[in-house]
mmCIF file of N, CA, C and O and ligand atoms in Angstrom:
data_model
loop_
_atom_site.group_PDB
_atom_site.id
_atom_site.type_symbol
_atom_site.label_atom_id
_atom_site.label_comp_id
_atom_site.label_asym_id
_atom_site.label_seq_id
_atom_site.Cartn_x
_atom_site.Cartn_y
_atom_site.Cartn_z
ATOM 1 N N UNK A 1 217.769 77.845 126.912
ATOM 2 C CA UNK A 1 217.908 77.650 128.356
ATOM 3 C C UNK A 1 217.160 78.762 129.096
ATOM 4 O O UNK A 1 217.301 79.935 128.790
ATOM 5 N N UNK A 2 216.370 78.368 130.060
ATOM 6 C CA UNK A 2 215.681 79.358 130.885
ATOM 7 C C UNK A 2 216.504 79.636 132.132
ATOM 8 O O UNK A 2 217.079 78.738 132.714
ATOM 9 N N UNK A 3 216.514 80.885 132.511
ATOM 10 C CA UNK A 3 217.225 81.232 133.728
ATOM 11 C C UNK A 3 216.260 81.188 134.910
ATOM 12 O O UNK A 3 215.232 81.863 134.891
ATOM 13 N N UNK A 4 216.558 80.408 135.902
ATOM 14 C CA UNK A 4 215.645 80.295 137.055
ATOM 15 C C UNK A 4 215.837 81.462 138.016
ATOM 16 O O UNK A 4 216.411 81.331 139.082
ATOM 17 N N UNK A 5 215.331 82.631 137.613
ATOM 18 C CA UNK A 5 215.602 83.825 138.415
ATOM 19 C C UNK A 5 214.381 84.303 139.191
ATOM 20 O O UNK A 5 214.506 85.060 140.123
ATOM 21 N N UNK A 6 213.185 83.861 138.811
ATOM 22 C CA UNK A 6 212.018 84.496 139.423
ATOM 23 C C UNK A 6 211.437 83.691 140.577
ATOM 24 O O UNK A 6 210.588 84.184 141.301
ATOM 25 N N UNK A 7 211.865 82.465 140.725
ATOM 26 C CA UNK A 7 211.285 81.647 141.787
ATOM 27 C C UNK A 7 211.902 81.981 143.138
ATOM 28 O O UNK A 7 213.115 81.934 143.295
ATOM 29 N N UNK A 8 211.059 82.323 144.109
ATOM 30 C CA UNK A 8 211.605 82.503 145.458
ATOM 31 C C UNK A 8 212.090 81.159 145.987
ATOM 32 O O UNK A 8 211.546 80.110 145.655
ATOM 33 N N UNK A 9 213.113 81.193 146.789
ATOM 34 C CA UNK A 9 213.590 79.947 147.373
ATOM 35 C C UNK A 9 212.570 79.429 148.378
ATOM 36 O O UNK A 9 212.029 80.176 149.170
ATOM 37 N N UNK A 10 212.349 78.137 148.328
ATOM 38 C CA UNK A 10 211.350 77.556 149.225
ATOM 39 C C UNK A 10 211.788 77.639 150.681
ATOM 40 O O UNK A 10 210.987 77.523 151.588
ATOM 41 N N UNK A 11 213.084 77.843 150.893
ATOM 42 C CA UNK A 11 213.574 77.904 152.257
ATOM 43 C C UNK A 11 213.458 79.305 152.844
ATOM 44 O O UNK A 11 213.777 79.517 154.001
ATOM 45 N N UNK A 12 212.983 80.256 152.033
ATOM 46 C CA UNK A 12 212.851 81.614 152.541
ATOM 47 C C UNK A 12 211.719 81.714 153.545
ATOM 48 O O UNK A 12 210.754 80.962 153.491
ATOM 49 N N UNK A 13 211.866 82.671 154.436
ATOM 50 C CA UNK A 13 210.829 82.901 155.424
ATOM 51 C C UNK A 13 210.299 84.321 155.284
ATOM 52 O O UNK A 13 210.969 85.197 154.740
ATOM 53 N N UNK A 14 209.101 84.518 155.807
ATOM 54 C CA UNK A 14 208.470 85.830 155.767
ATOM 55 C C UNK A 14 209.354 86.848 156.481
ATOM 56 O O UNK A 14 209.825 86.603 157.587
ATOM 57 N N UNK A 15 209.527 87.990 155.843
ATOM 58 C CA UNK A 15 210.409 88.997 156.450
ATOM 59 C C UNK A 15 209.681 89.758 157.562
ATOM 60 O O UNK A 15 210.284 90.516 158.299
ATOM 61 N N UNK A 16 208.371 89.567 157.678
ATOM 62 C CA UNK A 16 207.620 90.265 158.723
ATOM 63 C C UNK A 16 207.420 89.404 159.956
ATOM 64 O O UNK A 16 207.600 89.864 161.068
ATOM 65 N N UNK A 17 207.047 88.149 159.753
ATOM 66 C CA UNK A 17 206.740 87.317 160.917
ATOM 67 C C UNK A 17 207.631 86.078 161.000
ATOM 68 O O UNK A 17 207.578 85.347 161.977
ATOM 69 N N UNK A 18 208.458 85.855 159.977
ATOM 70 C CA UNK A 18 209.347 84.707 160.017
ATOM 71 C C UNK A 18 208.672 83.388 159.682
ATOM 72 O O UNK A 18 209.277 82.332 159.785
ATOM 73 N N UNK A 19 207.409 83.462 159.271
ATOM 74 C CA UNK A 19 206.666 82.246 158.952
ATOM 75 C C UNK A 19 207.142 81.624 157.650
ATOM 76 O O UNK A 19 207.807 82.264 156.839
ATOM 77 N N UNK A 20 206.790 80.377 157.477
ATOM 78 C CA UNK A 20 207.132 79.685 156.240
ATOM 79 C C UNK A 20 206.326 80.248 155.081
ATOM 80 O O UNK A 20 205.167 80.632 155.235
ATOM 81 N N UNK A 21 206.950 80.264 153.921
ATOM 82 C CA UNK A 21 206.274 80.764 152.732
ATOM 83 C C UNK A 21 205.805 79.609 151.867
ATOM 84 O O UNK A 21 206.522 78.633 151.667
ATOM 85 N N UNK A 22 204.586 79.756 151.382
ATOM 86 C CA UNK A 22 204.026 78.780 150.459
ATOM 87 C C UNK A 22 204.292 79.266 149.041
ATOM 88 O O UNK A 22 203.723 80.265 148.597
ATOM 89 N N UNK A 23 205.174 78.584 148.361
ATOM 90 C CA UNK A 23 205.501 78.963 146.988
ATOM 91 C C UNK A 23 204.545 78.266 146.044
ATOM 92 O O UNK A 23 204.456 77.045 146.037
ATOM 93 N N UNK A 24 203.803 79.067 145.294
ATOM 94 C CA UNK A 24 202.792 78.480 144.429
ATOM 95 C C UNK A 24 202.389 79.499 143.369
ATOM 96 O O UNK A 24 203.121 80.429 143.084
ATOM 97 N N UNK A 25 201.202 79.294 142.837
ATOM 98 C CA UNK A 25 200.635 80.200 141.850
ATOM 99 C C UNK A 25 199.332 80.716 142.442
ATOM 100 O O UNK A 25 198.546 79.952 142.995
ATOM 101 N N UNK A 26 199.111 82.018 142.313
ATOM 102 C CA UNK A 26 197.999 82.636 143.027
ATOM 103 C C UNK A 26 197.110 83.456 142.104
ATOM 104 O O UNK A 26 197.584 84.070 141.143
ATOM 105 N N UNK A 27 195.819 83.460 142.447
ATOM 106 C CA UNK A 27 194.891 84.423 141.854
ATOM 107 C C UNK A 27 194.835 85.600 142.810
ATOM 108 O O UNK A 27 194.640 85.424 144.014
ATOM 109 N N UNK A 28 195.007 86.795 142.280
ATOM 110 C CA UNK A 28 195.196 87.940 143.158
ATOM 111 C C UNK A 28 194.339 89.125 142.749
ATOM 112 O O UNK A 28 193.883 89.235 141.609
ATOM 113 N N UNK A 29 194.112 90.011 143.714
ATOM 114 C CA UNK A 29 193.504 91.307 143.447
ATOM 115 C C UNK A 29 194.429 92.378 143.995
ATOM 116 O O UNK A 29 194.939 92.255 145.110
ATOM 117 N N UNK A 30 194.640 93.405 143.210
ATOM 118 C CA UNK A 30 195.472 94.530 143.634
ATOM 119 C C UNK A 30 194.653 95.809 143.543
ATOM 120 O O UNK A 30 193.848 95.988 142.635
ATOM 121 N N UNK A 31 194.875 96.679 144.518
ATOM 122 C CA UNK A 31 194.225 97.980 144.497
ATOM 123 C C UNK A 31 195.312 99.027 144.280
ATOM 124 O O UNK A 31 196.265 99.109 145.037
ATOM 125 N N UNK A 32 195.138 99.806 143.227
ATOM 126 C CA UNK A 32 196.187 100.780 142.922
ATOM 127 C C UNK A 32 195.867 102.130 143.550
ATOM 128 O O UNK A 32 194.932 102.271 144.325
ATOM 129 N N UNK A 33 196.681 103.133 143.210
ATOM 130 C CA UNK A 33 196.568 104.428 143.887
ATOM 131 C C UNK A 33 195.260 105.139 143.573
ATOM 132 O O UNK A 33 194.858 106.036 144.295
ATOM 133 N N UNK A 34 194.591 104.752 142.499
ATOM 134 C CA UNK A 34 193.302 105.357 142.189
ATOM 135 C C UNK A 34 192.162 104.508 142.729
ATOM 136 O O UNK A 34 191.010 104.713 142.382
ATOM 137 N N UNK A 35 192.504 103.533 143.565
ATOM 138 C CA UNK A 35 191.525 102.670 144.221
ATOM 139 C C UNK A 35 190.788 101.758 143.262
ATOM 140 O O UNK A 35 189.752 101.205 143.585
ATOM 141 N N UNK A 36 191.313 101.653 142.065
ATOM 142 C CA UNK A 36 190.761 100.664 141.149
ATOM 143 C C UNK A 36 191.265 99.287 141.552
ATOM 144 O O UNK A 36 192.429 99.125 141.885
ATOM 145 N N UNK A 37 190.372 98.329 141.532
ATOM 146 C CA UNK A 37 190.796 96.971 141.841
ATOM 147 C C UNK A 37 191.053 96.224 140.543
ATOM 148 O O UNK A 37 190.275 96.284 139.599
ATOM 149 N N UNK A 38 192.195 95.578 140.503
ATOM 150 C CA UNK A 38 192.575 94.852 139.291
ATOM 151 C C UNK A 38 192.867 93.417 139.670
ATOM 152 O O UNK A 38 193.536 93.146 140.659
ATOM 153 N N UNK A 39 192.367 92.521 138.867
ATOM 154 C CA UNK A 39 192.535 91.096 139.128
ATOM 155 C C UNK A 39 193.617 90.517 138.236
ATOM 156 O O UNK A 39 193.712 90.843 137.055
ATOM 157 N N UNK A 40 194.423 89.682 138.834
ATOM 158 C CA UNK A 40 195.449 88.975 138.066
ATOM 159 C C UNK A 40 195.392 87.505 138.452
ATOM 160 O O UNK A 40 195.254 87.175 139.629
ATOM 161 N N UNK A 41 195.514 86.667 137.466
ATOM 162 C CA UNK A 41 195.404 85.234 137.705
ATOM 163 C C UNK A 41 196.719 84.536 137.389
ATOM 164 O O UNK A 41 197.480 84.983 136.534
ATOM 165 N N UNK A 42 196.941 83.471 138.124
ATOM 166 C CA UNK A 42 198.124 82.632 137.882
ATOM 167 C C UNK A 42 199.415 83.425 138.057
ATOM 168 O O UNK A 42 200.298 83.392 137.210
ATOM 169 N N UNK A 43 199.493 84.167 139.150
ATOM 170 C CA UNK A 43 200.700 84.921 139.468
ATOM 171 C C UNK A 43 201.620 84.026 140.291
ATOM 172 O O UNK A 43 201.229 83.561 141.366
ATOM 173 N N UNK A 44 202.824 83.778 139.824
ATOM 174 C CA UNK A 44 203.760 82.998 140.636
ATOM 175 C C UNK A 44 204.248 83.839 141.807
ATOM 176 O O UNK A 44 204.595 85.000 141.647
ATOM 177 N N UNK A 45 204.256 83.251 142.984
ATOM 178 C CA UNK A 45 204.691 84.008 144.142
ATOM 179 C C UNK A 45 204.830 83.111 145.352
ATOM 180 O O UNK A 45 204.830 81.885 145.255
ATOM 181 N N UNK A 46 204.949 83.763 146.502
ATOM 182 C CA UNK A 46 205.075 83.042 147.750
ATOM 183 C C UNK A 46 204.205 83.736 148.787
ATOM 184 O O UNK A 46 204.280 84.943 148.965
ATOM 185 N N UNK A 47 203.367 82.957 149.453
ATOM 186 C CA UNK A 47 202.421 83.519 150.406
ATOM 187 C C UNK A 47 202.789 83.090 151.812
ATOM 188 O O UNK A 47 203.034 81.908 152.077
ATOM 189 N N UNK A 48 202.822 84.075 152.719
ATOM 190 C CA UNK A 48 202.975 83.765 154.134
ATOM 191 C C UNK A 48 201.589 83.500 154.700
ATOM 192 O O UNK A 48 200.725 84.382 154.666
ATOM 193 N N UNK A 49 201.374 82.299 155.185
ATOM 194 C CA UNK A 49 200.052 81.945 155.687
ATOM 195 C C UNK A 49 199.700 82.731 156.954
ATOM 196 O O UNK A 49 198.604 83.278 157.048
ATOM 197 N N UNK A 50 200.598 82.812 157.955
ATOM 198 C CA UNK A 50 200.230 83.497 159.203
ATOM 199 C C UNK A 50 199.815 84.951 159.009
ATOM 200 O O UNK A 50 198.832 85.395 159.603
ATOM 201 N N UNK A 51 200.539 85.719 158.210
ATOM 202 C CA UNK A 51 200.212 87.150 158.112
ATOM 203 C C UNK A 51 199.712 87.546 156.734
ATOM 204 O O UNK A 51 199.494 88.716 156.472
ATOM 205 N N UNK A 52 199.526 86.567 155.861
ATOM 206 C CA UNK A 52 198.915 86.808 154.553
ATOM 207 C C UNK A 52 199.668 87.834 153.721
ATOM 208 O O UNK A 52 199.075 88.653 153.012
ATOM 209 N N UNK A 53 200.968 87.794 153.837
ATOM 210 C CA UNK A 53 201.794 88.661 153.004
ATOM 211 C C UNK A 53 202.148 87.892 151.749
ATOM 212 O O UNK A 53 202.652 86.768 151.819
ATOM 213 N N UNK A 54 201.856 88.482 150.597
ATOM 214 C CA UNK A 54 202.177 87.824 149.339
ATOM 215 C C UNK A 54 203.449 88.419 148.758
ATOM 216 O O UNK A 54 203.564 89.634 148.609
ATOM 217 N N UNK A 55 204.385 87.559 148.471
ATOM 218 C CA UNK A 55 205.627 87.994 147.862
ATOM 219 C C UNK A 55 205.572 87.684 146.380
ATOM 220 O O UNK A 55 205.357 86.541 145.986
ATOM 221 N N UNK A 56 205.765 88.723 145.573
ATOM 222 C CA UNK A 56 205.802 88.557 144.127
ATOM 223 C C UNK A 56 207.083 89.200 143.625
ATOM 224 O O UNK A 56 207.513 90.234 144.146
ATOM 225 N N UNK A 57 207.674 88.581 142.644
ATOM 226 C CA UNK A 57 208.910 89.079 142.081
ATOM 227 C C UNK A 57 208.767 90.539 141.638
ATOM 228 O O UNK A 57 207.800 90.908 140.976
ATOM 229 N N UNK A 58 209.737 91.364 142.031
ATOM 230 C CA UNK A 58 209.661 92.797 141.729
ATOM 231 C C UNK A 58 209.613 93.078 140.230
ATOM 232 O O UNK A 58 208.962 94.014 139.791
ATOM 233 N N UNK A 59 210.295 92.254 139.469
ATOM 234 C CA UNK A 59 210.288 92.460 138.022
ATOM 235 C C UNK A 59 208.891 92.214 137.457
ATOM 236 O O UNK A 59 208.403 92.944 136.592
ATOM 237 N N UNK A 60 208.243 91.181 137.996
ATOM 238 C CA UNK A 60 206.886 90.885 137.554
ATOM 239 C C UNK A 60 205.928 92.005 137.971
ATOM 240 O O UNK A 60 205.056 92.413 137.198
ATOM 241 N N UNK A 61 206.107 92.518 139.176
ATOM 242 C CA UNK A 61 205.305 93.652 139.637
ATOM 243 C C UNK A 61 205.434 94.830 138.680
ATOM 244 O O UNK A 61 204.460 95.488 138.326
ATOM 245 N N UNK A 62 206.666 95.060 138.233
ATOM 246 C CA UNK A 62 206.895 96.150 137.301
ATOM 247 C C UNK A 62 206.225 95.910 135.964
ATOM 248 O O UNK A 62 205.616 96.810 135.391
ATOM 249 N N UNK A 63 206.294 94.683 135.497
ATOM 250 C CA UNK A 63 205.686 94.332 134.213
ATOM 251 C C UNK A 63 204.175 94.537 134.270
ATOM 252 O O UNK A 63 203.550 95.019 133.331
ATOM 253 N N UNK A 64 203.577 94.198 135.409
ATOM 254 C CA UNK A 64 202.135 94.307 135.556
ATOM 255 C C UNK A 64 201.701 95.733 135.891
ATOM 256 O O UNK A 64 200.513 96.028 135.958
ATOM 257 N N UNK A 65 202.662 96.619 136.141
ATOM 258 C CA UNK A 65 202.332 98.000 136.470
ATOM 259 C C UNK A 65 201.773 98.156 137.864
ATOM 260 O O UNK A 65 200.902 98.995 138.115
ATOM 261 N N UNK A 66 202.255 97.347 138.803
ATOM 262 C CA UNK A 66 201.684 97.339 140.147
ATOM 263 C C UNK A 66 202.641 97.905 141.192
ATOM 264 O O UNK A 66 202.492 97.644 142.381
ATOM 265 N N UNK A 67 203.591 98.693 140.745
ATOM 266 C CA UNK A 67 204.605 99.176 141.675
ATOM 267 C C UNK A 67 203.994 99.964 142.834
ATOM 268 O O UNK A 67 204.496 99.946 143.948
ATOM 269 N N UNK A 68 202.894 100.671 142.576
ATOM 270 C CA UNK A 68 202.274 101.482 143.615
ATOM 271 C C UNK A 68 201.005 100.845 144.166
ATOM 272 O O UNK A 68 200.262 101.470 144.904
ATOM 273 N N UNK A 69 200.753 99.606 143.780
ATOM 274 C CA UNK A 69 199.514 98.964 144.184
ATOM 275 C C UNK A 69 199.741 98.062 145.398
ATOM 276 O O UNK A 69 200.853 97.644 145.691
ATOM 277 N N UNK A 70 198.650 97.795 146.095
ATOM 278 C CA UNK A 70 198.705 96.898 147.230
ATOM 279 C C UNK A 70 197.893 95.658 146.923
ATOM 280 O O UNK A 70 196.789 95.734 146.379
ATOM 281 N N UNK A 71 198.436 94.527 147.297
ATOM 282 C CA UNK A 71 197.685 93.290 147.131
ATOM 283 C C UNK A 71 196.599 93.236 148.187
ATOM 284 O O UNK A 71 196.865 93.367 149.382
ATOM 285 N N UNK A 72 195.354 93.088 147.757
ATOM 286 C CA UNK A 72 194.243 93.056 148.707
ATOM 287 C C UNK A 72 193.668 91.658 148.855
ATOM 288 O O UNK A 72 192.889 91.398 149.760
ATOM 289 N N UNK A 73 194.042 90.771 147.966
ATOM 290 C CA UNK A 73 193.460 89.439 148.003
ATOM 291 C C UNK A 73 194.363 88.487 147.244
ATOM 292 O O UNK A 73 194.891 88.833 146.188
ATOM 293 N N UNK A 74 194.555 87.308 147.796
ATOM 294 C CA UNK A 74 195.325 86.296 147.081
ATOM 295 C C UNK A 74 194.842 84.927 147.519
ATOM 296 O O UNK A 74 194.639 84.670 148.702
ATOM 297 N N UNK A 75 194.636 84.076 146.574
ATOM 298 C CA UNK A 75 194.234 82.707 146.888
ATOM 299 C C UNK A 75 195.028 81.774 145.987
ATOM 300 O O UNK A 75 195.282 82.099 144.815
ATOM 301 N N UNK A 76 195.425 80.675 146.551
ATOM 302 C CA UNK A 76 196.205 79.734 145.760
ATOM 303 C C UNK A 76 195.365 79.218 144.608
ATOM 304 O O UNK A 76 194.225 78.808 144.786
ATOM 305 N N UNK A 77 195.942 79.260 143.453
ATOM 306 C CA UNK A 77 195.238 78.819 142.260
ATOM 307 C C UNK A 77 195.646 77.388 141.937
ATOM 308 O O UNK A 77 196.827 77.108 141.778
ATOM 309 N N UNK A 78 194.668 76.512 141.866
ATOM 310 C CA UNK A 78 195.023 75.124 141.578
ATOM 311 C C UNK A 78 194.642 74.717 140.170
ATOM 312 O O UNK A 78 195.031 73.670 139.705
ATOM 313 N N UNK A 79 193.922 75.567 139.482
ATOM 314 C CA UNK A 79 193.468 75.150 138.164
ATOM 315 C C UNK A 79 194.506 75.395 137.091
ATOM 316 O O UNK A 79 194.285 75.050 135.943
ATOM 317 N N UNK A 80 195.622 76.014 137.447
ATOM 318 C CA UNK A 80 196.624 76.298 136.434
ATOM 319 C C UNK A 80 197.858 75.448 136.629
ATOM 320 O O UNK A 80 198.856 75.647 135.963
ATOM 321 N N UNK A 81 197.796 74.503 137.547
ATOM 322 C CA UNK A 81 198.975 73.688 137.775
ATOM 323 C C UNK A 81 199.275 72.818 136.565
ATOM 324 O O UNK A 81 200.403 72.456 136.303
ATOM 325 N N UNK A 82 198.227 72.476 135.850
ATOM 326 C CA UNK A 82 198.428 71.692 134.645
ATOM 327 C C UNK A 82 198.021 72.498 133.428
ATOM 328 O O UNK A 82 196.891 72.981 133.353
ATOM 329 N N UNK A 83 198.896 72.660 132.505
ATOM 330 C CA UNK A 83 198.564 73.379 131.287
ATOM 331 C C UNK A 83 197.874 72.419 130.327
ATOM 332 O O UNK A 83 198.138 71.209 130.350
ATOM 333 N N UNK A 84 197.002 72.972 129.498
ATOM 334 C CA UNK A 84 196.436 72.107 128.446
ATOM 335 C C UNK A 84 197.542 71.582 127.551
ATOM 336 O O UNK A 84 198.567 72.234 127.392
ATOM 337 N N UNK A 85 197.313 70.442 126.998
ATOM 338 C CA UNK A 85 198.339 69.853 126.124
ATOM 339 C C UNK A 85 198.645 70.815 124.986
ATOM 340 O O UNK A 85 197.753 71.333 124.316
ATOM 341 N N UNK A 86 199.896 71.083 124.775
ATOM 342 C CA UNK A 86 200.293 72.047 123.749
ATOM 343 C C UNK A 86 200.342 71.355 122.395
ATOM 344 O O UNK A 86 200.674 70.177 122.312
HETATM 345 ZN ZN1 ZN B 1 204.412 86.531 157.666
#
């Protein structure tokens, strides 16, 4: 059994502007404290369209080592919605 703990609720709103959040999978770029840019693909999250704030699960942020990094780019990824046949 999988625990559904990482998905943001679709009814949540942006904590900055109150806009609706688009829950999807995103290709992202993060810039860390050393100004290195790191790319991550197929990150599950929620994007606020009006202010472009990307919400990603804190546990996932920790796993990726991005606790001190800022998201500089995010685009909805549509090529990962379907996995290859296993
Ligand atoms: Zn917002």
